[in-house]
């Protein structure tokens, strides 16, 4: 064959290989890459506005990052504290590069500041604990010591002494659990304990933080007896703690005062606070204690599931069935492929047992909270 | 150049052209009217309760469907819910597809699909990656696409929980949807393949047809949430296991064995016809 023919073949082959390679490269590029500069397994997801969620350090950590500093909802595992702090510092640095000076913080009111020189990242001001479990409070001590809270008022001596460390906010039951050393455990170190607690239905930060109000809402006897929902009212984001998880059945810690009815009530409370943006999705965003970012429709599905299973177990309890009989009846069968587990920290059997116990199984039935309607 | 060389050169050139995605693109934009040539009873009146024939569901899906009470649609959280990306093709609504063109390269970088009561569904062709697994899931999911010749193959992740059929047969938020968009002149065929590790034992495959309709409009569809029924907060309508009185209706009406209507992968295959002959038709309880 002629030289011209082989030239054509060569050109065609090269074109084909290039096109194929480009497609393969594009497909490979589409795969998820680990976030640069973050410790293995950590990732930030943007939620809305100043709000991010840091995943991979135990529980989800919701973070407000802005000109006033950092507010964290939960601190993650103790073993991950250094990595969490590094991740927050890195995100602050990235955000500082692209944020324009704004006027709502006292330190940034001047308009003559040199805009080409970035100020140091503000410290962690607040840590809010949604409850007492170690994957949520474990790094309290390290992160509190790295931060500095706002202070003022009647301070004797050096005012800087009073602002040492970030403030840790929680429901008072969390403080009681951390100081009591229950079941022979050593009480948590002083710097890991909440510095500010509340015992009422809600608590509000006394001023805007990063441009919005932040409200703590107590949900009694739900995941534990010290649960707090954190509502970022400007961003319209709710950090739900372990009242809501997208990875497992709800963890009902009956030994720490939790109950399945409390969980159901808590989920309904989230729905009461939420407003969907369009066609029941978007709008208020909900960060679960574990799992993926959600909105009110996701919470509604989860609420439906917990309510339906609660109703089934409650019916069985009312019939006087034993725990073993209830387990054998498989009241969770239709949701097991999604939320069930036969091993790990929270199995389906543990969930059924917790529901059974908290509904008065084996003894006189406990009074119900809001009830589902079953036929 | 000899004649043979010229012929070979043409073949080679044609081969090169066939691997070039740009030249293989098909324009799907336009107004499309649904054609109910397949599964009309499901698409307009809606599927019968208890009819899972030919759907490869597992026991968990079956139990969830039997716990489903239509009254759940009256809950405020569900009144304005649209069909998800995998089911909405089956709705009776007209369809509008528009295209998004990069003004510089003039590549089609996205298609957008919308139905009567839907959210905007974007299908990206610009090579962007899917979001991290823990990003928000939506009714439309997150769709990317690539050309397989004249066929657009779409991959959809990040779906919210939805349904395989709109009377309680669930599809989980772990499902991944693959679609093949095929245009033949004025006809559009969508091949939809749902892989759901939670509620399906095999892929669930459907095809749905549309026809180009130049005079069509999609009106707005506002939706307001109202209190339809007085009920306590947290009241979730459902049937306790074994108490749903409607699960055999479909089988009785059509004289089918109940086992056949329960669905499952076996009911998809021709071999099941032999088994059908050995099963008694459904009867009313007590008869």
XYZ file of C-alpha atoms in Angstrom:
662
model
C 0.000 0.000 0.000
C 1.096 3.512 -0.553
C 2.978 5.630 1.958
C 0.026 8.011 1.927
C -2.283 5.289 3.174
C -0.033 4.396 6.109
C 0.293 8.051 6.951
C -3.473 8.267 7.150
C -3.640 5.154 9.297
C -1.003 6.555 11.630
C -2.783 9.886 11.959
C -6.099 8.157 12.521
C -4.653 5.843 15.158
C -3.041 8.760 16.949
C -6.332 10.622 16.887
C -8.192 7.607 18.178
C -5.722 7.053 21.024
C -5.772 10.724 21.929
C -9.559 10.827 21.956
C -9.796 7.658 24.015
C -7.119 8.816 26.436
C -8.842 12.124 26.859
C -12.077 10.394 27.686
C -10.390 8.031 30.147
C -8.577 10.951 31.733
C -11.819 12.844 32.025
C -13.475 9.867 33.657
C -10.587 9.431 36.061
C -10.648 13.110 36.844
C -14.266 12.721 37.752
C -13.389 10.427 40.626
C -13.156 11.961 44.059
C -9.739 13.120 45.074
C -8.765 13.498 48.741
C -8.921 17.090 49.909
C -5.435 18.606 49.648
C -3.746 19.383 52.932
C -6.248 17.599 55.149
C -5.394 14.579 57.258
C -6.352 11.231 55.820
C -10.082 10.672 56.035
C -11.028 14.263 56.852
C -13.164 16.340 54.545
C -15.040 19.617 54.704
C -18.436 19.930 53.101
C -19.748 23.438 52.565
C -23.230 23.747 54.025
C -24.325 27.333 53.557
C -22.717 30.721 54.118
C -20.241 30.525 56.983
C -21.246 27.003 57.872
C -19.214 23.917 57.021
C -19.213 20.358 58.256
C -15.964 18.557 58.991
C -16.234 14.809 58.595
C -13.923 11.987 59.531
C -12.960 12.908 63.101
C -15.597 10.811 64.841
C -18.925 12.591 64.743
C -19.726 15.281 62.206
C -18.380 18.630 63.392
C -20.384 21.627 62.244
C -18.222 24.724 62.039
C -19.048 28.401 61.672
C -15.988 30.189 60.319
C -15.833 33.910 59.777
C -14.651 37.295 60.927
C -15.593 36.651 64.542
C -13.612 33.448 64.723
C -14.719 29.855 64.932
C -17.721 28.239 66.546
C -17.761 24.459 66.564
C -20.651 22.131 67.217
C -18.899 19.172 68.860
C -15.186 18.521 68.842
C -14.774 14.948 67.618
C -12.622 12.164 68.990
C -9.788 13.043 71.351
C -7.324 11.272 69.068
C -8.293 13.561 66.185
C -7.981 16.903 67.961
C -4.731 17.999 66.333
C -5.967 17.072 62.882
C -9.257 18.886 63.449
C -7.450 22.022 64.556
C -5.141 21.871 61.546
C -8.092 21.411 59.219
C -9.890 24.421 60.662
C -6.789 26.578 60.407
C -6.364 25.536 56.800
C -9.944 26.375 55.910
C -9.632 29.738 57.665
C -6.568 30.542 55.614
C -8.337 29.621 52.392
C -11.382 31.680 53.265
C -9.371 34.708 54.353
C -7.860 34.876 50.892
C -11.170 35.405 49.230
C -13.257 37.240 51.809
C -13.676 40.971 51.601
C -13.400 42.962 54.815
C -16.811 43.323 56.368
C -18.133 45.645 58.983
C -19.988 43.656 61.545
C -17.037 42.741 63.793
C -15.491 45.300 66.101
C -12.011 44.596 64.792
C -12.898 45.194 61.187
C -14.774 48.470 61.292
C -11.845 50.472 60.049
C -11.922 50.987 56.323
C -8.305 52.087 56.138
C -6.814 48.720 56.960
C -4.339 47.487 54.411
C -6.409 45.066 52.438
C -3.393 43.337 51.025
C -2.265 42.016 54.393
C -4.433 39.342 55.914
C -4.994 39.437 59.651
C -4.234 36.260 61.575
C -7.054 33.763 61.722
C -9.355 34.344 64.667
C -9.390 31.688 67.355
C -11.981 29.127 68.245
C -14.447 31.057 70.401
C -17.099 28.491 71.163
C -17.523 24.748 71.246
C -21.093 23.587 71.656
C -21.538 19.974 72.730
C -24.702 18.315 71.465
C -24.308 15.577 74.111
C -21.707 13.764 76.157
C -20.515 10.865 73.978
C -16.752 10.758 73.372
C -16.967 11.050 69.593
C -18.601 14.444 70.178
C -16.693 15.824 73.198
C -13.402 13.926 72.939
C -11.274 16.806 71.654
C -12.875 19.447 73.886
C -9.798 19.904 76.005
C -7.293 20.342 73.192
C -9.517 22.598 71.133
C -10.620 24.709 74.094
C -6.989 25.348 74.997
C -6.232 26.408 71.447
C -8.995 29.011 71.502
C -10.010 32.172 73.289
C -13.498 33.200 74.182
C -15.004 36.671 74.355
C -15.061 38.110 77.826
C -15.786 41.316 79.653
C -17.635 42.670 82.625
C -16.492 42.084 86.184
C -13.067 40.646 85.644
C -10.453 41.166 88.330
C -6.800 41.324 87.319
C -5.709 40.706 83.766
C -8.704 40.531 81.458
C -6.787 38.212 79.157
C -6.812 35.549 81.879
C -10.590 35.408 81.748
C -10.656 34.769 78.033
C -8.192 31.930 78.106
C -9.594 29.059 76.153
C -12.732 28.721 74.117
C -16.055 28.583 75.912
C -17.743 25.200 75.938
C -21.539 25.347 75.903
C -23.845 22.444 76.647
C -26.978 21.411 78.446
C -26.314 21.021 82.162
C -26.848 17.253 81.976
C -23.658 17.073 79.919
C -21.705 18.810 82.660
C -23.210 16.531 85.267
C -22.239 13.467 83.281
C -18.700 14.741 82.715
C -18.084 15.645 86.335
C -19.793 12.744 88.045
C -17.487 10.048 86.731
C -20.458 7.726 86.415
C -19.932 3.989 86.678
C -16.482 4.367 88.166
C -15.103 6.425 85.295
C -12.707 9.276 85.958
C -14.348 12.695 85.630
C -13.364 14.580 82.516
C -10.461 17.069 82.863
C -11.558 20.565 83.818
C -10.707 21.995 80.418
C -12.886 19.406 78.702
C -15.971 20.290 80.702
C -18.626 22.791 79.659
C -17.930 26.291 80.894
C -21.469 27.560 80.253
C -24.559 25.444 80.655
C -28.294 25.906 80.410
C -31.170 24.010 81.936
C -34.095 25.624 80.168
C -35.701 24.762 76.836
C -33.422 27.011 74.818
C -30.374 29.228 75.123
C -29.285 31.934 72.725
C -25.825 33.334 72.213
C -26.082 36.843 73.571
C -24.847 38.376 70.329
C -24.521 37.544 66.657
C -21.594 35.348 65.750
C -20.227 35.511 62.232
C -23.225 37.548 61.279
C -26.062 35.460 62.664
C -27.883 34.398 65.783
C -27.157 30.976 67.228
C -29.715 29.168 69.334
C -29.301 26.047 71.449
C -32.431 23.934 71.849
C -32.702 21.175 74.416
C -34.540 17.997 73.494
C -35.341 16.040 76.654
C -34.700 12.307 76.974
C -33.946 11.604 73.337
C -30.538 10.271 72.273
C -29.415 10.992 75.867
C -30.758 13.253 78.594
C -28.538 16.171 77.565
C -29.213 16.639 73.859
C -28.887 20.011 72.190
C -29.892 21.045 68.689
C -27.909 24.014 67.423
C -29.777 26.329 65.069
C -27.848 28.832 62.971
C -30.694 31.193 62.366
C -29.215 33.278 59.566
C -27.795 30.411 57.573
C -30.857 28.325 58.485
C -28.809 25.289 59.394
C -29.555 22.907 62.246
C -26.794 20.768 63.732
C -28.790 17.862 65.093
C -26.180 15.840 66.957
C -27.072 12.179 67.288
C -30.788 12.858 67.373
C -30.502 12.278 63.656
C -28.174 9.998 61.721
C -28.269 8.901 58.105
C -26.112 5.850 58.681
C -27.819 3.865 61.440
C -31.024 3.475 63.368
C -31.170 6.196 66.017
C -28.869 5.447 68.898
C -31.066 5.510 71.979
C -28.757 5.512 74.981
C -31.183 4.425 77.667
C -28.394 4.299 80.265
C -27.849 8.027 79.761
C -31.531 8.865 79.885
C -32.449 8.457 76.216
C -35.784 7.170 74.915
C -37.264 6.386 71.522
C -40.192 8.723 72.127
C -37.730 11.498 72.841
C -36.014 10.806 69.526
C -39.349 10.905 67.693
C -40.213 14.179 69.409
C -36.795 15.581 68.541
C -37.171 14.708 64.881
C -40.598 16.330 64.839
C -39.082 19.382 66.454
C -36.519 19.642 63.671
C -39.359 19.431 61.162
C -41.265 22.111 63.045
C -38.291 24.459 62.786
C -37.619 23.679 59.122
C -38.953 25.373 56.024
C -38.325 23.736 52.663
C -37.166 25.924 49.808
C -39.135 24.361 46.934
C -41.078 21.142 46.411
C -40.180 19.977 49.931
C -36.423 20.072 49.435
C -33.646 22.497 50.280
C -34.337 25.391 52.611
C -33.398 24.536 56.160
C -30.388 22.229 56.072
C -29.767 19.644 58.761
C -26.362 18.266 59.718
C -26.738 14.829 61.268
C -24.479 13.514 63.999
C -23.238 10.979 61.483
C -23.742 10.713 57.754
C -24.715 12.985 54.964
C -25.987 16.513 54.770
C -29.779 16.592 54.797
C -32.864 18.721 54.523
C -36.322 18.443 56.008
C -37.467 15.792 53.521
C -34.616 13.529 54.589
C -35.509 14.098 58.230
C -39.163 13.391 57.456
C -38.280 10.035 55.914
C -36.209 9.222 58.992
C -38.985 10.402 61.317
C -41.454 8.190 59.457
C -39.140 5.209 59.836
C -38.524 5.679 63.559
C -42.215 6.338 64.224
C -43.367 3.263 62.309
C -40.892 1.008 64.104
C -41.771 2.614 67.430
C -45.458 1.900 66.800
C -44.758 -1.722 65.947
C -42.646 -2.279 69.053
C -45.172 -0.466 71.200
C -47.958 -2.699 69.900
C -45.876 -5.730 70.780
C -45.118 -4.363 74.232
C -48.826 -3.793 74.770
C -49.414 -7.443 73.911
C -46.974 -8.448 76.630
C -44.386 -9.868 74.271
C -40.923 -10.527 75.657
C -37.837 -8.875 74.194
C -36.848 -12.096 72.490
C -40.297 -12.399 70.948
C -40.121 -8.835 69.701
C -36.716 -9.406 68.150
C -37.934 -12.610 66.529
C -40.885 -10.714 65.004
C -38.388 -8.484 63.162
C -40.139 -5.132 63.550
C -37.343 -3.452 61.575
C -37.156 -5.885 58.652
C -38.173 -3.394 55.958
C -35.551 -0.856 57.014
C -32.729 -3.249 57.886
C -30.995 -3.154 54.483
C -30.688 0.612 54.890
C -30.043 1.189 58.580
C -29.516 -2.222 60.167
C -26.279 -3.805 61.387
C -25.360 -7.137 62.899
C -21.995 -5.936 64.173
C -20.339 -2.690 65.131
C -21.168 -0.103 67.768
C -24.951 -0.004 67.192
C -26.653 -3.146 65.966
C -30.271 -3.657 65.012
C -30.737 -5.821 68.088
C -29.450 -3.029 70.308
C -31.863 -0.595 68.706
C -34.841 -2.908 69.135
C -33.854 -3.536 72.735
C -33.517 0.189 73.437
C -36.929 0.842 71.883
C -38.436 -2.033 73.854
C -36.957 -0.890 77.155
C -37.808 2.771 76.692
C -41.396 1.855 75.802
C -41.763 -0.018 79.064
C -41.212 -3.496 77.669
C -41.196 -6.130 80.383
C -43.034 -3.860 82.811
C -45.911 -1.408 82.859
C -45.864 0.602 79.617
C -44.386 4.088 79.769
C -46.608 7.009 78.776
C -46.305 7.841 75.080
C -45.326 11.141 73.651
C -46.605 12.090 70.204
C -47.932 8.930 68.628
C -48.063 7.696 65.087
C -51.379 6.443 63.754
C -51.216 2.821 62.857
C -53.973 0.520 61.746
C -3.538 7.611 -4.402
C -4.958 4.328 -5.642
C -8.650 3.606 -5.564
C -8.153 1.017 -2.830
C -6.142 3.448 -0.772
C -8.843 6.070 -1.182
C -11.462 3.570 -0.013
C -9.367 2.557 2.961
C -8.720 6.166 3.760
C -12.444 6.793 3.776
C -12.989 3.865 6.139
C -10.292 5.151 8.449
C -11.714 8.644 8.348
C -15.184 7.333 9.092
C -13.769 5.406 12.045
C -12.104 8.529 13.362
C -15.297 10.495 13.016
C -17.212 7.812 14.875
C -15.008 8.177 17.979
C -15.398 11.924 18.049
C -18.068 12.728 20.643
C -18.754 16.218 19.321
C -19.893 14.999 15.946
C -22.066 12.290 17.482
C -24.199 14.662 19.518
C -27.945 14.639 19.156
C -30.156 17.537 20.094
C -32.707 16.486 22.697
C -33.995 19.971 23.369
C -37.646 20.638 22.689
C -41.153 20.042 23.935
C -42.044 16.388 24.358
C -45.458 14.877 24.954
C -45.766 11.585 26.819
C -46.945 8.571 24.886
C -48.570 5.980 27.123
C -47.728 3.009 24.970
C -46.239 1.138 27.863
C -47.777 0.527 31.272
C -50.633 2.991 30.811
C -52.496 1.790 33.918
C -49.463 2.579 36.021
C -48.795 5.906 34.401
C -52.196 7.593 34.523
C -54.534 6.027 37.073
C -51.564 4.742 39.041
C -50.454 1.243 39.930
C -52.718 -1.111 41.825
C -52.009 -1.669 45.466
C -50.209 -4.940 45.897
C -49.079 -5.214 42.265
C -45.339 -5.827 42.228
C -45.328 -8.151 39.213
C -42.053 -8.248 37.369
C -40.211 -5.985 39.780
C -37.067 -7.478 41.327
C -37.788 -6.376 44.889
C -36.645 -8.046 48.086
C -38.610 -8.901 51.238
C -37.785 -5.560 52.832
C -39.307 -3.627 49.940
C -42.392 -5.813 50.018
C -42.949 -5.255 53.731
C -42.512 -1.504 53.367
C -45.005 -1.408 50.542
C -47.514 -3.316 52.634
C -47.086 -0.931 55.537
C -47.788 2.028 53.229
C -51.006 3.929 53.820
C -52.139 6.433 51.177
C -53.004 8.855 53.936
C -49.298 9.519 54.421
C -49.554 11.809 51.390
C -51.543 14.227 53.528
C -48.649 14.880 55.900
C -47.336 18.416 55.441
C -43.882 17.076 54.645
C -45.152 15.090 51.659
C -47.874 17.211 50.100
C -45.591 18.981 47.624
C -43.136 16.177 47.011
C -42.364 15.743 43.289
C -41.500 12.466 41.637
C -37.794 11.651 41.765
C -35.621 11.566 38.660
C -36.127 7.852 38.122
C -39.919 7.889 38.436
C -40.876 11.181 36.870
C -40.508 9.831 33.333
C -43.454 7.604 34.223
C -45.686 10.442 35.286
C -48.285 11.593 32.752
C -46.687 15.016 32.458
C -45.334 16.703 29.384
C -41.578 17.210 29.265
C -39.414 20.154 28.293
C -35.711 19.675 27.590
C -33.526 22.702 27.106
C -29.845 22.847 26.369
C -27.089 24.963 27.829
C -24.378 25.973 25.394
C -20.913 27.266 26.219
C -20.778 30.586 24.368
C -17.111 30.209 23.487
C -16.673 26.571 22.566
C -20.325 26.164 21.571
C -20.309 22.769 23.208
C -23.538 21.621 24.780
C -22.486 21.592 28.433
C -25.799 20.606 29.985
C -29.362 19.583 29.314
C -32.151 20.624 31.645
C -35.330 18.580 31.951
C -38.538 19.765 33.570
C -42.010 18.356 33.914
C -45.311 19.749 35.157
C -44.561 19.321 38.854
C -40.847 18.930 39.065
C -37.629 20.517 40.083
C -35.084 21.533 37.487
C -33.082 18.486 36.550
C -29.669 19.360 35.167
C -27.631 16.795 33.236
C -24.040 17.928 32.960
C -21.849 17.104 29.979
C -18.897 19.274 30.934
C -16.894 16.567 32.690
C -17.523 17.774 36.220
C -17.190 15.159 38.977
C -20.041 13.998 41.155
C -20.143 15.595 44.629
C -18.766 13.820 47.696
C -20.976 10.986 48.898
C -22.160 12.953 51.918
C -23.350 15.995 49.962
C -27.063 16.773 49.887
C -29.331 14.356 48.042
C -32.167 15.796 45.966
C -35.244 14.676 44.052
C -33.418 15.231 40.776
C -30.164 13.712 41.969
C -26.858 14.697 40.394
C -26.580 13.747 36.733
C -23.588 13.587 34.441
C -23.638 12.238 30.931
C -21.456 11.065 28.101
C -22.128 10.225 24.497
C -22.151 6.644 23.309
C -22.485 7.395 19.624
C -25.906 8.978 19.239
C -27.060 7.756 22.624
C -26.678 9.915 25.683
C -25.828 7.796 28.709
C -26.628 9.494 32.008
C -25.441 8.522 35.474
C -27.479 9.804 38.400
C -26.306 9.755 42.012
C -27.360 11.664 45.153
C -31.020 10.786 44.835
C -33.331 11.278 47.752
C -35.395 8.295 48.730
C -38.179 7.790 46.207
C -40.349 4.988 44.950
C -40.326 2.327 42.273
C -44.082 2.704 42.125
C -46.021 5.528 43.596
C -48.145 3.441 45.913
C -45.562 2.572 48.468
C -42.932 0.451 46.736
C -39.735 2.104 47.960
C -36.504 3.012 46.227
C -33.692 3.958 48.597
C -31.384 6.959 48.645
C -28.501 4.587 47.940
C -29.751 3.836 44.440
C -27.831 4.784 41.321
C -29.743 5.424 38.138
C -28.406 4.902 34.629
C -30.325 6.286 31.677
C -29.922 6.007 27.937
C -31.550 8.821 25.989
C -32.316 7.769 22.432
C -33.839 10.029 19.777
C -35.378 8.644 16.613
C -36.652 11.632 14.674
C -39.656 12.980 16.548
C -39.607 10.190 19.106
C -37.644 10.059 22.325
C -37.099 6.834 24.221
C -35.653 6.799 27.691
C -34.164 3.581 29.012
C -34.019 3.778 32.782
C -32.024 1.303 34.876
C -32.289 1.530 38.664
C -29.681 -0.234 40.769
C -30.729 -0.160 44.397
C -28.638 -2.210 46.822
C -31.252 -1.694 49.534
C -34.523 -2.772 47.930
C -33.694 -4.500 44.635
C -31.972 -7.810 43.985
C -31.434 -7.061 40.280
C -31.483 -3.909 38.155
C -34.983 -2.578 37.458
C -35.243 -1.598 33.790
C -37.996 0.474 32.183
C -38.438 2.266 28.873
C -40.647 5.299 28.366
C -41.557 7.130 25.168
C -42.260 10.734 24.247
C -43.153 12.441 20.986
C -42.105 15.909 19.871
C -44.938 18.409 20.285
C -44.190 21.909 19.032
C -47.373 23.468 20.450
C -46.882 22.356 24.004
C -46.562 24.488 27.099
C -45.752 23.475 30.645
C -47.805 25.658 32.964
C -46.593 26.638 36.401
C -47.539 24.289 39.201
C -47.508 26.097 42.518
C -48.064 23.892 45.508
C -49.234 24.994 48.925
C -49.072 22.935 52.097
C -52.325 22.895 54.038
C -53.664 21.077 57.052
C -55.692 18.363 55.349
C -56.496 16.233 58.377
C -56.547 17.048 62.070
C -53.962 14.844 63.636
C -51.404 14.981 66.387
C -47.931 16.132 65.555
C -45.832 13.141 64.682
C -48.750 11.010 63.562
C -47.463 8.874 60.666
C -50.166 6.817 58.917
C -49.139 3.230 58.244
C -50.372 -0.336 58.515
C -48.935 -2.666 61.084
C -47.509 -5.844 59.523
C -50.231 -8.198 58.351
C -53.094 -5.708 58.736
C -53.247 -4.063 55.305
C -56.571 -5.216 53.817
C -55.765 -4.178 50.253
C -52.705 -6.229 49.375
C -54.694 -9.000 47.635
C -57.100 -6.764 45.688
C -55.055 -6.796 42.510
C -54.582 -10.557 42.534
C -58.275 -11.211 43.154
C -59.468 -8.797 40.462
C -57.269 -10.389 37.817
C -57.497 -13.976 39.009
C -53.779 -14.189 39.640
C -51.967 -16.173 42.285
C -51.001 -13.944 45.201
C -47.451 -15.244 44.995
C -47.126 -13.835 41.478
C -48.227 -10.375 42.495
C -45.658 -10.267 45.293
C -42.978 -9.595 42.728
C -39.326 -10.496 43.033
C -36.722 -11.207 40.391
C -38.215 -14.604 39.530
C -41.405 -12.951 38.279
C -39.439 -11.127 35.571
C -38.426 -14.220 33.651
C -40.330 -16.529 31.242
C -39.683 -19.543 33.472
C -42.175 -18.098 35.914
C -45.019 -18.951 33.524
C -44.538 -22.614 34.360
C -44.665 -21.926 38.042
C -47.810 -19.847 37.598
C -49.635 -22.943 36.362
C -48.995 -24.644 39.690
C -50.312 -21.806 41.848
C -53.974 -21.287 42.740
C -55.609 -17.934 41.930
C -56.230 -15.584 44.810
C -59.538 -15.677 46.653
C -61.187 -13.437 49.166
C -60.193 -14.319 52.707
C -62.509 -16.905 54.141
C -63.551 -18.280 50.771
